[in-house]
Short mmCIF file of C-alpha atoms in Angstrom, two decimals:
data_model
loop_
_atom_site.label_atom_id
_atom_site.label_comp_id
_atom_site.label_asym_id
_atom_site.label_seq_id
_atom_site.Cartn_x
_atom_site.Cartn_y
_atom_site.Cartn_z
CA UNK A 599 48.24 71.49 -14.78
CA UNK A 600 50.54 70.16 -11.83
CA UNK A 601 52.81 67.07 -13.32
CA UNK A 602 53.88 64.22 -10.73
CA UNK A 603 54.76 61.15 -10.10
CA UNK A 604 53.80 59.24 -7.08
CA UNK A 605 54.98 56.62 -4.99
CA UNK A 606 55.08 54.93 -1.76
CA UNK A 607 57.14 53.35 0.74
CA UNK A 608 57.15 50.67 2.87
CA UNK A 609 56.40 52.26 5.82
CA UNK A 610 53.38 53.75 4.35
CA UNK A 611 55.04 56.94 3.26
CA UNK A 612 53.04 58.64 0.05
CA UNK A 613 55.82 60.59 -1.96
CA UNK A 614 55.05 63.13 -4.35
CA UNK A 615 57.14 64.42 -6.95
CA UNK A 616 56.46 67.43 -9.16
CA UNK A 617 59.92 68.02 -11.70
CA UNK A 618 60.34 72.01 -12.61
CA UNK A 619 64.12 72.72 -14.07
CA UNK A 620 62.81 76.03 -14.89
CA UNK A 621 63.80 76.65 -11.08
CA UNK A 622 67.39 76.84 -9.36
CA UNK A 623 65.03 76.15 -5.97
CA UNK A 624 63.60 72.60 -4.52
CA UNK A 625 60.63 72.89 -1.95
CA UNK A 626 59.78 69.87 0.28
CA UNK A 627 56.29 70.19 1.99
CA UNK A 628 55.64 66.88 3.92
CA UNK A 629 51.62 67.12 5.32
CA UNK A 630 50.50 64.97 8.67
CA UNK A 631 47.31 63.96 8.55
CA UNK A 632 45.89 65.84 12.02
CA UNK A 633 44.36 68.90 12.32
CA UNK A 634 42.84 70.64 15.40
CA UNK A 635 39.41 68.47 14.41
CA UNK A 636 41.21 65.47 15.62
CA UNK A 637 42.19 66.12 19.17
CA UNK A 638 40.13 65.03 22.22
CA UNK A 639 37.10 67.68 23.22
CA UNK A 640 39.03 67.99 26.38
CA UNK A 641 42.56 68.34 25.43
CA UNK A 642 42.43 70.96 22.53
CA UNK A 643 44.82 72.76 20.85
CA UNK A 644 47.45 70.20 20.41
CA UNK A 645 48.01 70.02 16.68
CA UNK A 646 48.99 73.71 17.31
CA UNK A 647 51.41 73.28 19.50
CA UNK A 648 52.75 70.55 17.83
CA UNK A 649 53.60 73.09 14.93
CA UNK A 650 55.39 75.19 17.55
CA UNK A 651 57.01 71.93 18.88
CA UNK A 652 58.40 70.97 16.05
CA UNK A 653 60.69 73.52 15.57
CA UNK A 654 62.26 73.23 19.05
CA UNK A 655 64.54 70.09 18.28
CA UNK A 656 65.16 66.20 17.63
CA UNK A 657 66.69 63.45 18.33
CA UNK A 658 70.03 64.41 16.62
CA UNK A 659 69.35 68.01 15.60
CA UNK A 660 69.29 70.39 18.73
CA UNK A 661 68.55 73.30 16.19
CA UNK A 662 66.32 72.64 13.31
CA UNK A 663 66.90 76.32 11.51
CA UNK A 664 70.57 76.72 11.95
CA UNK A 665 71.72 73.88 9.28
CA UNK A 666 69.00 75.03 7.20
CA UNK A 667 70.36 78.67 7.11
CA UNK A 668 73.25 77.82 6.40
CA UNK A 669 72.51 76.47 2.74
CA UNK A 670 70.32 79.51 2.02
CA UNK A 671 66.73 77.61 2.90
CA UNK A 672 64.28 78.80 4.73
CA UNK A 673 61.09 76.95 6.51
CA UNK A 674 57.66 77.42 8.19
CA UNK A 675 54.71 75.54 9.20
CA UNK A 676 50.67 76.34 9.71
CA UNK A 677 48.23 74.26 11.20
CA UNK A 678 44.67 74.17 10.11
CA UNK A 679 41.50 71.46 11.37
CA UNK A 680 41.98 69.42 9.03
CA UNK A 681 45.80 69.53 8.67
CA UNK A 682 49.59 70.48 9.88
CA UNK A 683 52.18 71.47 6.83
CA UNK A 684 55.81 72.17 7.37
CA UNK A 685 57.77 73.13 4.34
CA UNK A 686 60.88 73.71 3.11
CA UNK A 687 62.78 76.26 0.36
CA UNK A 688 65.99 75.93 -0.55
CA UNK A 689 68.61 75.69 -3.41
CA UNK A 690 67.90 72.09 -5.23
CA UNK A 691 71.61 71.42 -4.55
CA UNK A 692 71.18 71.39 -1.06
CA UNK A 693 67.61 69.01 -0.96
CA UNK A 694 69.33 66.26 0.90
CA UNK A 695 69.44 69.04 4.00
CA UNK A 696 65.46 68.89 3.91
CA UNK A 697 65.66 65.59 4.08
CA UNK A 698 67.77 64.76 7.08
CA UNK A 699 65.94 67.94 9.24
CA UNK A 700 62.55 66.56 8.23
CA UNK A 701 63.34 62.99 8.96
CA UNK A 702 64.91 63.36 11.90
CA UNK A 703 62.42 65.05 13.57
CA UNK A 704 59.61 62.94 11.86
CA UNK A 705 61.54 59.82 13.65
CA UNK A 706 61.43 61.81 17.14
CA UNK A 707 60.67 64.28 18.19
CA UNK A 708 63.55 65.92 21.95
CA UNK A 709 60.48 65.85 24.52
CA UNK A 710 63.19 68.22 26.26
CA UNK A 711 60.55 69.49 29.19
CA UNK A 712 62.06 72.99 28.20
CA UNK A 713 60.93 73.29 24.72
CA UNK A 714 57.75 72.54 26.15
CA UNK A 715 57.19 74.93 29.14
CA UNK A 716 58.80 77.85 26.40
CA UNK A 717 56.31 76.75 23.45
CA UNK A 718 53.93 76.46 26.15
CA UNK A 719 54.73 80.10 27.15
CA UNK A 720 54.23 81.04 23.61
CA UNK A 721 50.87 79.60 22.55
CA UNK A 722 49.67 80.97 25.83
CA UNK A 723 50.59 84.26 24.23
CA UNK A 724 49.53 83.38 21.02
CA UNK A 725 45.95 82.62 22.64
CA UNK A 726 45.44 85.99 24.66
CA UNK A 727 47.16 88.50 21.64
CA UNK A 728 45.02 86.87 18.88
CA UNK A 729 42.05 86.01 20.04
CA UNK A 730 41.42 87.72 23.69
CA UNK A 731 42.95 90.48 23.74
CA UNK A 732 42.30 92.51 20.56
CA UNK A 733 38.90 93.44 18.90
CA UNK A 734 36.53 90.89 17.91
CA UNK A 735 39.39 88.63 18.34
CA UNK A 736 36.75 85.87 20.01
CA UNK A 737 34.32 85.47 17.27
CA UNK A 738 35.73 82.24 16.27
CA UNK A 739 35.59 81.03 20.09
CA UNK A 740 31.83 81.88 20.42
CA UNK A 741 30.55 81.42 16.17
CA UNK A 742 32.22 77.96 15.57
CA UNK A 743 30.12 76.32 18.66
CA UNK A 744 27.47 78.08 17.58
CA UNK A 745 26.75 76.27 14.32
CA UNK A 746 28.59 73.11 14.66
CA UNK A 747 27.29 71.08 17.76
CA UNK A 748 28.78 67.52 17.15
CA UNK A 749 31.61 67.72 14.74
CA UNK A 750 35.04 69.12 16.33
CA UNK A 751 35.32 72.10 14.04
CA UNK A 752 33.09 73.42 17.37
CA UNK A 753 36.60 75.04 18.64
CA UNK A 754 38.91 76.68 16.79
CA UNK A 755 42.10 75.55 15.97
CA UNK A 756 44.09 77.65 18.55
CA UNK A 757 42.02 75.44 21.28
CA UNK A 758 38.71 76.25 23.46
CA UNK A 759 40.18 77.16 25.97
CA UNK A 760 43.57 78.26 27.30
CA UNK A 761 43.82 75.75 30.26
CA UNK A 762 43.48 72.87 27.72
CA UNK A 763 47.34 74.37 27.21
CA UNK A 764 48.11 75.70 30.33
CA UNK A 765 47.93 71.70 31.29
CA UNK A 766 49.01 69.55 28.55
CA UNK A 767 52.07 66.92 30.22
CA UNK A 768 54.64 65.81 28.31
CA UNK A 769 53.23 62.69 28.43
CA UNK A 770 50.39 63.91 26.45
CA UNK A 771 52.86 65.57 23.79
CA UNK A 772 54.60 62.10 23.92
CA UNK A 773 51.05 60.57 23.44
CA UNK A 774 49.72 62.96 20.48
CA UNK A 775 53.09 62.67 18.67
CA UNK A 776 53.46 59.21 18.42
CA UNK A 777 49.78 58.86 17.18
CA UNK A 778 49.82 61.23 14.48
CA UNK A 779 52.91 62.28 13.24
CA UNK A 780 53.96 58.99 11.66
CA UNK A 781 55.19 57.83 7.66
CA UNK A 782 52.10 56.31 7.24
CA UNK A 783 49.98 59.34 8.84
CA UNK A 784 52.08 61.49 6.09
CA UNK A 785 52.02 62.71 2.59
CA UNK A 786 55.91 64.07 0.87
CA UNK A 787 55.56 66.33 -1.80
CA UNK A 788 59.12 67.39 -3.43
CA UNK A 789 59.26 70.11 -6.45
CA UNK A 790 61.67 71.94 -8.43
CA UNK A 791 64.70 71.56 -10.20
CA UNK A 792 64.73 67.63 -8.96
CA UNK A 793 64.72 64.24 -10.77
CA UNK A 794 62.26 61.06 -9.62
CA UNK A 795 65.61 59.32 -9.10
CA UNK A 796 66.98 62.01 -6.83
CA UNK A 797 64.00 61.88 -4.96
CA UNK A 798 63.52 58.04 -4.34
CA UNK A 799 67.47 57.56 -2.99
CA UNK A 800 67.16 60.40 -0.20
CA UNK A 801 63.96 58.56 0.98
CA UNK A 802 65.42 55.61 0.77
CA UNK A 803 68.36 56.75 2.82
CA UNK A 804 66.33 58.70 5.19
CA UNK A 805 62.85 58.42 5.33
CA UNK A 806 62.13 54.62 4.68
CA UNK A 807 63.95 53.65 8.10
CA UNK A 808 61.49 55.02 10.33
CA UNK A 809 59.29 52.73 11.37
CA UNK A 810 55.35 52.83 10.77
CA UNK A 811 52.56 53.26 13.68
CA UNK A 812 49.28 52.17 13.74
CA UNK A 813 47.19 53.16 11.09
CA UNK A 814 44.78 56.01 11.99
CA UNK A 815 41.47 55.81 11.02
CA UNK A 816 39.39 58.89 11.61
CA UNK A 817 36.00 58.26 13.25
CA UNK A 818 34.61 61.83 14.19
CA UNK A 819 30.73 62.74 15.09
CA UNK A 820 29.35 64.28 11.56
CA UNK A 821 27.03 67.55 12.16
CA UNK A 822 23.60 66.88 11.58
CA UNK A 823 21.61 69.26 9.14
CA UNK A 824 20.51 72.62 10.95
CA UNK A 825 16.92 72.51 11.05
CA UNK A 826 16.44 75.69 13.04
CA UNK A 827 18.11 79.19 12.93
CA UNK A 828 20.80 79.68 15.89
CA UNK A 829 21.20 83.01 17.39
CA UNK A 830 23.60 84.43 20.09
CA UNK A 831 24.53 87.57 21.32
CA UNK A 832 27.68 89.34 22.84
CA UNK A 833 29.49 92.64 24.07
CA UNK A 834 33.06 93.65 24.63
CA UNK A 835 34.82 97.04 24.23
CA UNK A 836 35.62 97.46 20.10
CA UNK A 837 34.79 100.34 17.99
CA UNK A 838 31.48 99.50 16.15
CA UNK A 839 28.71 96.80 16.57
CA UNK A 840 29.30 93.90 14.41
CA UNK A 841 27.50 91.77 12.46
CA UNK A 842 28.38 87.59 11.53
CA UNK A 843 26.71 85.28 9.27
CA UNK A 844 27.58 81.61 9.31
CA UNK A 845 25.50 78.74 6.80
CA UNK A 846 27.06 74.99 6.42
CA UNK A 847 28.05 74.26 3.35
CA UNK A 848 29.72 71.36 1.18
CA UNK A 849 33.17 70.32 1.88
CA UNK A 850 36.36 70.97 -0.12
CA UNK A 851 36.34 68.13 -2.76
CA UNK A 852 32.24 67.25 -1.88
CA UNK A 853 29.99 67.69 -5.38
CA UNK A 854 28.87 71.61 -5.22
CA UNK A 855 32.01 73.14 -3.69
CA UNK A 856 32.28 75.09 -6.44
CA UNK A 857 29.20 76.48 -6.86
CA UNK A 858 29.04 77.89 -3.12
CA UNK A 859 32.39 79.11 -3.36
CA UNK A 860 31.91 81.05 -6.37
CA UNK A 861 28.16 82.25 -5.04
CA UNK A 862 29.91 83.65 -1.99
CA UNK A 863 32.07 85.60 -4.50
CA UNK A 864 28.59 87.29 -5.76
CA UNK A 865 27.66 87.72 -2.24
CA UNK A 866 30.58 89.56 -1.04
CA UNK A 867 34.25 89.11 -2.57
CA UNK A 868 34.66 92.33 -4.02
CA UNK A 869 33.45 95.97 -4.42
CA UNK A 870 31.62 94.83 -7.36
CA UNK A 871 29.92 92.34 -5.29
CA UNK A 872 26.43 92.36 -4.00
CA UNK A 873 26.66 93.15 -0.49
CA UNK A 874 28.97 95.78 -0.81
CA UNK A 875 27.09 97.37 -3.60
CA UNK A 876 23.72 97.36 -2.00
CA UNK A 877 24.60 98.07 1.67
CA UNK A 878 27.93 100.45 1.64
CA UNK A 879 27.95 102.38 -1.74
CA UNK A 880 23.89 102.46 -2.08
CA UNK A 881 22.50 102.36 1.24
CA UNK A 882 25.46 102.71 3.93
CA UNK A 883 24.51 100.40 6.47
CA UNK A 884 28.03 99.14 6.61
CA UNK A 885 31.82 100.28 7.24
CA UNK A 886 32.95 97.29 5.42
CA UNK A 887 30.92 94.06 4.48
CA UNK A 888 32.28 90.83 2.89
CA UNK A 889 31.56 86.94 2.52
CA UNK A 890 33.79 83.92 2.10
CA UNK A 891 34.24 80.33 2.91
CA UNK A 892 36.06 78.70 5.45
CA UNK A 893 37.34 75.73 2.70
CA UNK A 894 37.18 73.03 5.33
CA UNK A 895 37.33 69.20 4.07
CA UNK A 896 34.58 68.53 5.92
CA UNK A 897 31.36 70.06 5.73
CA UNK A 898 32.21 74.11 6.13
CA UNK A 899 30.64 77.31 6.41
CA UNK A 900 30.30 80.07 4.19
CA UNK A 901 30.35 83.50 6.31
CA UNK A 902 28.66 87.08 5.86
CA UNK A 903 30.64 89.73 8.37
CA UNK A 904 30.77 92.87 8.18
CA UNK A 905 31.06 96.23 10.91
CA UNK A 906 28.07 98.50 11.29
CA UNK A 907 28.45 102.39 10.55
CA UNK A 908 27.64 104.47 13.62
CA UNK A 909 23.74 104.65 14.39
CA UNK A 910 22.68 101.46 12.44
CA UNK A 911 21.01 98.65 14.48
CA UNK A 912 22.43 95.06 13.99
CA UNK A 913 18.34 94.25 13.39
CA UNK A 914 18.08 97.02 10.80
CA UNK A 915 22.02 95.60 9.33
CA UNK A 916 20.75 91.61 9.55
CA UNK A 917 17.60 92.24 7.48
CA UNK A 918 19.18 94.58 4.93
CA UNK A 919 21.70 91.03 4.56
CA UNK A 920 18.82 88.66 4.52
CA UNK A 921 17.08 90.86 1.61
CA UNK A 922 20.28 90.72 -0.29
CA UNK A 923 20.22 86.98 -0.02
CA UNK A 924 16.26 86.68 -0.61
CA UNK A 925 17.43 87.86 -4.09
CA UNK A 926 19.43 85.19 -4.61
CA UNK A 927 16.93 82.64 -3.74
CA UNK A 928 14.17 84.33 -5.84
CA UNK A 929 15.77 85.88 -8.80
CA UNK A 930 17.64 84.30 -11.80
CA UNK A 931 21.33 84.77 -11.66
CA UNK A 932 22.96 86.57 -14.85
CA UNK A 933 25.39 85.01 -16.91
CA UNK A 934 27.39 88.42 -16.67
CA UNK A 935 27.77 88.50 -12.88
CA UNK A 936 28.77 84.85 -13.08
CA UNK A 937 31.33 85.05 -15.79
CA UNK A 938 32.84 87.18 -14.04
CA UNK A 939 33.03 85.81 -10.93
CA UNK A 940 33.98 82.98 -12.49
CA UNK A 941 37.42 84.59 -14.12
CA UNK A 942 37.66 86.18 -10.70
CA UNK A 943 37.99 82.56 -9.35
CA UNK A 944 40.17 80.95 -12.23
CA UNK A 945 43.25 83.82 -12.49
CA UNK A 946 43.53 83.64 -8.08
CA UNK A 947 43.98 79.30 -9.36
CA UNK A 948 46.46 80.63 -11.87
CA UNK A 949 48.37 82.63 -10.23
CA UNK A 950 48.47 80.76 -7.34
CA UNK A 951 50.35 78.31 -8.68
CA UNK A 952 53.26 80.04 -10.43
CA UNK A 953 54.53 79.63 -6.71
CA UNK A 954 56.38 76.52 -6.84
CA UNK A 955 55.63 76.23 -2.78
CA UNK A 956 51.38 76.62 -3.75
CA UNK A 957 51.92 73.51 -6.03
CA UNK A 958 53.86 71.60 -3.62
CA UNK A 959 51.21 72.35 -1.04
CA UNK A 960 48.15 71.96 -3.47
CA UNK A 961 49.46 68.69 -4.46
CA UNK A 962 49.86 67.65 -0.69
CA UNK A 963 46.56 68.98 0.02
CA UNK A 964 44.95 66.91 -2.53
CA UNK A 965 46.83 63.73 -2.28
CA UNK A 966 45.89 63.67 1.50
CA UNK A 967 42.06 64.00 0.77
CA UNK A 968 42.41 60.76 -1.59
CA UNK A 969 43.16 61.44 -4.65
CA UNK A 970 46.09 63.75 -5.99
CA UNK A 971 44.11 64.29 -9.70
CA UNK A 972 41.66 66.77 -7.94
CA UNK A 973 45.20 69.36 -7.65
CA UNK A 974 44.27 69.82 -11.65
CA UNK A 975 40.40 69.48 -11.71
CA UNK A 976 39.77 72.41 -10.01
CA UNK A 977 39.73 74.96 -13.15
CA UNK A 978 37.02 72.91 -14.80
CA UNK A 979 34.74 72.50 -11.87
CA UNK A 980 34.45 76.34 -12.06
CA UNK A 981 33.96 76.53 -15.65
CA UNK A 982 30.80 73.75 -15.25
CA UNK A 983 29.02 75.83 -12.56
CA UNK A 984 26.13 77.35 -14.13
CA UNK A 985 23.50 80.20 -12.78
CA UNK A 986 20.76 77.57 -12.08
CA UNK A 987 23.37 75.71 -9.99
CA UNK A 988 24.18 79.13 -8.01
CA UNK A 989 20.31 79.62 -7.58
CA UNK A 990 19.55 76.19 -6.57
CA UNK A 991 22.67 76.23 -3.44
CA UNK A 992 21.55 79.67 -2.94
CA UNK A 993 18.21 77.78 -2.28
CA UNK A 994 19.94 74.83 -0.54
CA UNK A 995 22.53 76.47 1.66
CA UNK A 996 20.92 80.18 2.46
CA UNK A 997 18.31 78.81 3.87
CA UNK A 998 17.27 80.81 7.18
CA UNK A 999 17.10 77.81 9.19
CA UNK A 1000 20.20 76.96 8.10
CA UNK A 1001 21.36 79.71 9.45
CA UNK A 1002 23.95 80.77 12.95
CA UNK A 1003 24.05 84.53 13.60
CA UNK A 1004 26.50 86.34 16.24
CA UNK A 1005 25.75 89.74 17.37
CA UNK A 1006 28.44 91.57 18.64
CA UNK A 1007 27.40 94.93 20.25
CA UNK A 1008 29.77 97.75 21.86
CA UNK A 1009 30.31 97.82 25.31
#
């Protein structure tokens, strides 16, 4: 159970504030409401650059790690569709440091042309290393338009393509920045050895200044239920043909999250799973086989990849999956498999949030998809999944129509 108390400023500013004096530490984790979903079809890629951007200066700071060095904290960001996190470690008895760094470059950002062309640079890199350059490194840019055709999580968050990068101005950073990265656009979560008090005068002093923007309120195409199984095909030079799996599923806090998460875990989480039981250890159609969700606030997917062993067919490799999953639809799930699944799923929750950082971020997480209380639901939504729910989304989401399939074959 996360404790906190909440509250908001003027400018539209949610605060968050989780007390631990079991800790010498403070983290600060302040969430902007834009992920990669929210950027314009033809100017992807922004949120992630942002992240890189935001670390190359502001208005009064020319060097945003320096000063936090030097009073032993240490920061980092990720950007994901539905979000961009920065956060913050440090000693508690230097928090007001967060502050300043985080305000100042919340209030603007340099827009030094520089920054840009070298962040630039380094996306650009970032694009060809990750996802063109090394082995199936382009799944994402071929499966995610595959089975989403309306709703933005089409591209992935790196961008669609590297031009879309390659020509941003700095009058579209100028543009994107002063849409989305704005106090009321913004959840604060502070934790650790920190009082409410404490918290409330540092964002007085240096967060409640900065103005607010114009509210943003997200109006993005919805994907329309897949009525008819997708298929697509490709080659490049990597060691083994490859197999990928893709079916929509419920979002992150929808009704049934749960239950699909934890019937993935069945599918393919472990080496006491299903997948790998059946098609490495008994019948080695695979090198390595797995499933797992993508966790997306909207509608997501829940995947099924895996690397064929030498002289397997991806035909003879899909149906050996589909049977796997037939089983699910057909057959009653034990209470045995499920259980333990089930304490599979509640000790990662646990342990997960001895990190004071994974509460400050859950909390964040939560807060920004409306309502903070679902940070401590999670445990019991797990525990109220039973195996007629897993049979009946088994039913509802493994359905073959549902269904987007990549080959990948060897060049």
């Amino acid at each position: 159970m996360i404790q906190y108390e909440q509250f908001t400023l003027d400018n539209g500013l949610r605060v968050f504030v989780h007390e631990d004096a079991t800790t010498p530490l403070a983290a600060v984790n302040i969430l902007y409401n834009v992920g990669s979903r929210d950027e314009d079809p033809g100017r992807t890629g922004f949120a992630h650059l942002f992240e890189h951007l935001m670390f190359g200066g502001s208005q009064h700071i020319p060097s945003y790690d320096e000063p936090l060095q030097r009073v032993g904290g240490e920061n980092n960001a990720f950007t994901s569709p539905d979000i961009t996190n920065y956060y913050i470690t440090l000693p508690a008895a230097n928090l007001e440091t967060a502050f300043w760094l985080e305000s100042d470059r919340m209030l603007s950002l340099s827009f030094d042309p520089q920054v840009l062309e070298v962040q630039r640079k380094v996306v650009i890199e970032e694009f060809k290393q990750r996802y063109l350059n090394q082995p199936y490194g382009d799944v994402w840019l071929k499966l995610r338009p595959l089975a989403y055709q309306q709703h933005p999580y089409q591209w992935a968050t790196i961008g669609k393509d590297i031009s879309h990068i390659e020509n941003a101005t700095l009058d579209d950073v100028r543009s994107f920045f002063f849409r989305y990265y704005l106090p009321n656009n913004a959840v604060l979560v502070v934790a650790g050895n920190v009082t409410v008090e404490e918290v409330k005068q540092l964002c007085a002093r240096w967060f409640a200044p900065i103005p607010a923007g114009a509210p943003y309120v997200r109006q993005l195409p919805q994907e329309a239920v897949q009525h008819e199984a997708r298929k697509l095909e490709t080659s490049a030079k990597v060691p083994l043909n490859a197999l990928y799996k893709a079916w929509h599923m419920p979002g992150r806090f929808e009704p049934n999250f749960q239950t699909t998460d934890l019937l993935s875990d069945m599918l393919g989480r472990s080496k006491s799973s299903r997948l790998y039981q059946q098609l490495l250890r008994d019948n080695p159609l695979f090198s390595n086989i797995g499933a797992y969700i993508t966790s997306s606030l909207d509608p997501g997917l829940l995947v099924v990849q895996g690397t064929l062993n030498e002289g397997i067919s991806l035909e003879e490799a899909d149906a050996a999956v589909e049977s796997v999953i037939q089983e699910f639809i057909d057959q009653a799930v034990p209470d045995e498999e499920l259980t333990k699944v089930k304490n599979q799923a509640e000790a990662t929750l646990a342990f997960s949030e001895v990190e004071l950082l994974n509460r400050a971020m859950n909390l964040a997480y939560a807060a920004n998809a409306g309502d903070p209380e679902l940070v401590n639901q999670e445990a019991a939504h797990i525990q109220a999944v039973t195996p007629d729910d897993v049979q009946q989304m088994a039913r509802q989401v493994l359905r073959p129509e549902n269904c987007s399939t990549l080959y990948y074959r060897v060049a």
